Amino acid sequence: MFDCGKIAIIGGGSWATAIAKIVVSHTHHIGWYMRRDDRINDFKRMSHNPAYLTSVHFNIDEIYFSSDINKIVQQYDTLVFVTPSPYLKNHLKKLKTRIKDKFIVTAIKGIVPDENLVCSEYFHEVYDVPNENLACIGGPSHAEEVALERLSYLTIGCVDEEKARSFTDILSSNFIKTKTSTDVLGIEYSSVLKNVYAIAAGICSGLKYGDNFQSVLMSNAVQEMSRFLSTINPIKRAVYDSVYLGDLLVTGYSNFSRNRVFGTMIGKGYSVKSAQIEMEMIAEGYFGTKCMKEINRHLHVNMPILDAVYNILYERISPQIEIKLLTDSFR
């Protein structure tokens, strides 16, 4: 059986904190990279993340903190990346240590901007990490509910099923159920798309469309997602599995969904910039929308919801006009 060895968390946000809570309860030791020393010092003093999921308390003796990513990479075998996708490149630029021999797990639900690559592709193409050393964590799960120990289901994707099973053993608990998949690309791209569709759901909510229409929107979104996944990675998959459809539904409907909140603000008339400032959190779907639009320029998949969200966010077309056109295309 594959041994994940010593595990480190890369990132300091809500999802990083939730995953750290799960992992350290099993291993009783983790490394944790955070870029800001003041956050680390506050964390050590208060025994919880000072900025995110502050109700989750940790035994500080079980955590080795560092703001030096190279120290963490040198000392740990499995690296769980949980940074916002727009910042991943800047963190990795600091690396002087080779990571191709590490087991890389990405819990980032976004695309690397300017590269138009999901994270496993980026690690493979830029850092030569072999596919068998790359894994991803798929939902449906919100960090806030994991922190509250509400029952959640996670899927670990890796082409090496033994490694995926080993990591599921570390995540499994009385409130986390796990399974494995070899569809790494499908899981990662669906994680990007569900954020785009959550923005669409939020926009429609802001425009006062009701539950009846939201259900039609989600029905069309899963069909659109299926068309794209079948094109980008044409393998046999059940798109109604929890890691695809389930993640789409929780992100599209939940009040914990920052992408839905962002979309709701846009639907109510906020500009993109004002919505981002007021949220004070990253809505991955904003960046994912542009990346997916650029990727699809070469694939020509029929994706009217993606196109509508792109037109609203980047072409500044009125949400009322764009969503009305979208509703006319639904049946």
Short mmCIF file of N, CA, C and O in Angstrom, two decimals, residues 108-161:
data_model
loop_
_atom_site.label_atom_id
_atom_site.label_comp_id
_atom_site.label_asym_id
_atom_site.label_seq_id
_atom_site.Cartn_x
_atom_site.Cartn_y
_atom_site.Cartn_z
N ILE A 108 -7.61 22.80 -5.36
CA ILE A 108 -7.90 24.10 -5.95
C ILE A 108 -8.98 23.93 -7.01
O ILE A 108 -8.80 23.18 -7.97
N LYS A 109 -10.09 24.62 -6.83
CA LYS A 109 -11.21 24.48 -7.77
C LYS A 109 -11.20 25.64 -8.75
O LYS A 109 -12.08 26.51 -8.75
N GLY A 110 -10.15 25.67 -9.56
CA GLY A 110 -10.02 26.75 -10.52
C GLY A 110 -8.97 26.43 -11.56
O GLY A 110 -8.35 25.36 -11.54
N ILE A 111 -8.80 27.36 -12.49
CA ILE A 111 -7.83 27.23 -13.57
C ILE A 111 -6.72 28.24 -13.34
O ILE A 111 -6.95 29.32 -12.81
N VAL A 112 -5.48 27.88 -13.73
CA VAL A 112 -4.36 28.80 -13.60
C VAL A 112 -4.51 29.86 -14.70
O VAL A 112 -4.39 29.55 -15.89
N PRO A 113 -4.78 31.12 -14.30
CA PRO A 113 -4.98 32.17 -15.31
C PRO A 113 -3.76 32.35 -16.19
O PRO A 113 -2.63 32.11 -15.79
N ASP A 114 -4.00 32.79 -17.41
CA ASP A 114 -2.98 33.01 -18.45
C ASP A 114 -2.46 31.71 -19.04
O ASP A 114 -2.00 31.68 -20.18
N GLU A 115 -2.51 30.63 -18.27
CA GLU A 115 -2.06 29.33 -18.78
C GLU A 115 -3.22 28.52 -19.34
O GLU A 115 -3.03 27.65 -20.18
N ASN A 116 -4.44 28.81 -18.83
CA ASN A 116 -5.64 28.06 -19.22
C ASN A 116 -5.46 26.55 -19.03
O ASN A 116 -5.83 25.74 -19.88
N LEU A 117 -4.89 26.21 -17.88
CA LEU A 117 -4.67 24.82 -17.50
C LEU A 117 -5.28 24.59 -16.13
O LEU A 117 -5.13 25.43 -15.24
N VAL A 118 -5.96 23.45 -15.94
CA VAL A 118 -6.33 23.08 -14.58
C VAL A 118 -5.04 22.70 -13.85
O VAL A 118 -3.99 22.48 -14.46
N CYS A 119 -5.11 22.63 -12.54
CA CYS A 119 -3.88 22.57 -11.75
C CYS A 119 -3.04 21.32 -12.00
O CYS A 119 -1.81 21.40 -12.03
N SER A 120 -3.68 20.17 -12.17
CA SER A 120 -2.90 18.96 -12.44
C SER A 120 -2.14 19.10 -13.77
O SER A 120 -0.98 18.68 -13.87
N GLU A 121 -2.78 19.69 -14.77
CA GLU A 121 -2.09 19.93 -16.04
C GLU A 121 -0.90 20.86 -15.85
O GLU A 121 0.17 20.67 -16.44
N TYR A 122 -1.08 21.89 -15.03
CA TYR A 122 -0.02 22.87 -14.80
C TYR A 122 1.17 22.22 -14.10
O TYR A 122 2.33 22.42 -14.49
N PHE A 123 0.91 21.44 -13.06
CA PHE A 123 2.00 20.74 -12.36
C PHE A 123 2.72 19.76 -13.28
O PHE A 123 3.93 19.61 -13.21
N HIS A 124 1.96 19.11 -14.15
CA HIS A 124 2.55 18.14 -15.06
C HIS A 124 3.39 18.81 -16.15
O HIS A 124 4.53 18.40 -16.41
N GLU A 125 2.84 19.86 -16.75
CA GLU A 125 3.52 20.48 -17.90
C GLU A 125 4.66 21.40 -17.49
O GLU A 125 5.68 21.48 -18.18
N VAL A 126 4.51 22.10 -16.37
CA VAL A 126 5.51 23.09 -15.98
C VAL A 126 6.54 22.52 -15.00
O VAL A 126 7.72 22.86 -15.07
N TYR A 127 6.11 21.61 -14.13
CA TYR A 127 7.01 21.09 -13.09
C TYR A 127 7.33 19.61 -13.26
O TYR A 127 7.95 19.01 -12.37
N ASP A 128 6.91 19.03 -14.39
CA ASP A 128 7.26 17.65 -14.73
C ASP A 128 6.80 16.62 -13.70
O ASP A 128 7.41 15.55 -13.56
N VAL A 129 5.75 16.92 -12.96
CA VAL A 129 5.23 15.94 -12.02
C VAL A 129 4.49 14.87 -12.81
O VAL A 129 3.58 15.18 -13.59
N PRO A 130 4.88 13.60 -12.68
CA PRO A 130 4.19 12.56 -13.45
C PRO A 130 2.73 12.42 -13.02
O PRO A 130 2.38 12.68 -11.86
N ASN A 131 1.90 12.00 -13.96
CA ASN A 131 0.46 11.92 -13.68
C ASN A 131 0.14 11.01 -12.50
O ASN A 131 -0.81 11.26 -11.75
N GLU A 132 0.93 9.96 -12.32
CA GLU A 132 0.67 9.05 -11.21
C GLU A 132 0.96 9.68 -9.85
O GLU A 132 0.57 9.14 -8.81
N ASN A 133 1.66 10.82 -9.84
CA ASN A 133 1.93 11.54 -8.59
C ASN A 133 1.01 12.74 -8.40
O ASN A 133 1.24 13.57 -7.52
N LEU A 134 -0.04 12.81 -9.21
CA LEU A 134 -0.97 13.94 -9.15
C LEU A 134 -2.36 13.46 -8.75
O LEU A 134 -2.88 12.51 -9.33
N ALA A 135 -2.94 14.11 -7.78
CA ALA A 135 -4.29 13.78 -7.34
C ALA A 135 -5.08 15.06 -7.15
O ALA A 135 -4.52 16.16 -7.07
N CYS A 136 -6.40 14.93 -7.11
CA CYS A 136 -7.26 16.09 -6.85
C CYS A 136 -8.36 15.69 -5.87
O CYS A 136 -8.72 14.52 -5.76
N ILE A 137 -8.86 16.69 -5.16
CA ILE A 137 -9.97 16.48 -4.23
C ILE A 137 -11.22 17.12 -4.82
O ILE A 137 -11.22 18.31 -5.13
N GLY A 138 -12.26 16.33 -5.01
CA GLY A 138 -13.51 16.83 -5.53
C GLY A 138 -14.60 16.80 -4.48
O GLY A 138 -14.55 15.98 -3.54
N GLY A 139 -15.60 17.66 -4.64
CA GLY A 139 -16.70 17.78 -3.67
C GLY A 139 -17.79 16.74 -3.90
O GLY A 139 -17.52 15.68 -4.46
N PRO A 140 -19.01 17.04 -3.49
CA PRO A 140 -19.49 18.35 -3.02
C PRO A 140 -19.18 18.60 -1.55
O PRO A 140 -19.42 17.73 -0.71
N SER A 141 -18.63 19.76 -1.28
CA SER A 141 -18.34 20.09 0.11
C SER A 141 -18.05 21.58 0.24
O SER A 141 -17.35 22.15 -0.59
N HIS A 142 -18.59 22.18 1.27
CA HIS A 142 -18.24 23.54 1.64
C HIS A 142 -17.38 23.47 2.89
O HIS A 142 -17.66 22.69 3.82
N ALA A 143 -16.35 24.30 2.92
CA ALA A 143 -15.44 24.31 4.08
C ALA A 143 -16.20 24.55 5.38
O ALA A 143 -15.90 23.94 6.41
N GLU A 144 -17.20 25.43 5.33
CA GLU A 144 -17.93 25.78 6.54
C GLU A 144 -18.65 24.56 7.14
O GLU A 144 -18.68 24.39 8.36
N GLU A 145 -19.18 23.69 6.27
CA GLU A 145 -19.89 22.52 6.78
C GLU A 145 -18.93 21.45 7.26
O GLU A 145 -19.22 20.74 8.23
N VAL A 146 -17.77 21.34 6.61
CA VAL A 146 -16.74 20.42 7.10
C VAL A 146 -16.30 20.87 8.49
O VAL A 146 -16.12 20.05 9.40
N ALA A 147 -16.13 22.18 8.68
CA ALA A 147 -15.73 22.71 9.98
C ALA A 147 -16.76 22.38 11.06
O ALA A 147 -16.41 22.13 12.22
N LEU A 148 -18.04 22.36 10.67
CA LEU A 148 -19.11 22.04 11.61
C LEU A 148 -19.31 20.53 11.76
O LEU A 148 -20.21 20.09 12.50
N GLU A 149 -18.50 19.75 11.06
CA GLU A 149 -18.56 18.28 11.07
C GLU A 149 -19.91 17.77 10.59
O GLU A 149 -20.44 16.76 11.08
N ARG A 150 -20.46 18.46 9.61
CA ARG A 150 -21.67 17.96 8.95
C ARG A 150 -21.26 16.95 7.89
O ARG A 150 -20.24 17.13 7.21
N LEU A 151 -22.04 15.91 7.73
CA LEU A 151 -21.69 14.82 6.83
C LEU A 151 -21.39 15.33 5.43
O LEU A 151 -22.21 16.04 4.82
N SER A 152 -20.22 14.99 4.91
CA SER A 152 -19.78 15.43 3.59
C SER A 152 -19.14 14.26 2.85
O SER A 152 -18.65 13.31 3.47
N TYR A 153 -19.14 14.35 1.52
CA TYR A 153 -18.61 13.29 0.66
C TYR A 153 -17.52 13.88 -0.23
O TYR A 153 -17.74 14.90 -0.89
N LEU A 154 -16.37 13.23 -0.25
CA LEU A 154 -15.25 13.69 -1.07
C LEU A 154 -14.82 12.58 -2.01
O LEU A 154 -14.87 11.40 -1.67
N THR A 155 -14.39 12.99 -3.20
CA THR A 155 -13.83 12.03 -4.17
C THR A 155 -12.38 12.42 -4.43
O THR A 155 -12.08 13.59 -4.69
N ILE A 156 -11.49 11.44 -4.33
CA ILE A 156 -10.07 11.65 -4.63
C ILE A 156 -9.79 11.09 -6.01
O ILE A 156 -9.96 9.89 -6.25
N GLY A 157 -9.36 11.95 -6.91
CA GLY A 157 -9.03 11.53 -8.26
C GLY A 157 -7.54 11.34 -8.43
O GLY A 157 -6.75 12.20 -8.03
N CYS A 158 -7.14 10.20 -9.00
CA CYS A 158 -5.73 9.94 -9.31
C CYS A 158 -5.68 8.77 -10.27
O CYS A 158 -6.43 7.80 -10.11
N VAL A 159 -4.81 8.82 -11.27
CA VAL A 159 -4.71 7.70 -12.20
C VAL A 159 -4.12 6.47 -11.52
O VAL A 159 -4.33 5.34 -11.96
N ASP A 160 -3.38 6.69 -10.43
CA ASP A 160 -2.86 5.59 -9.62
C ASP A 160 -3.86 5.34 -8.49
O ASP A 160 -3.89 6.06 -7.49
N GLU A 161 -4.68 4.32 -8.64
CA GLU A 161 -5.77 4.09 -7.70
C GLU A 161 -5.27 3.74 -6.30
O GLU A 161 -5.93 4.05 -5.31
#
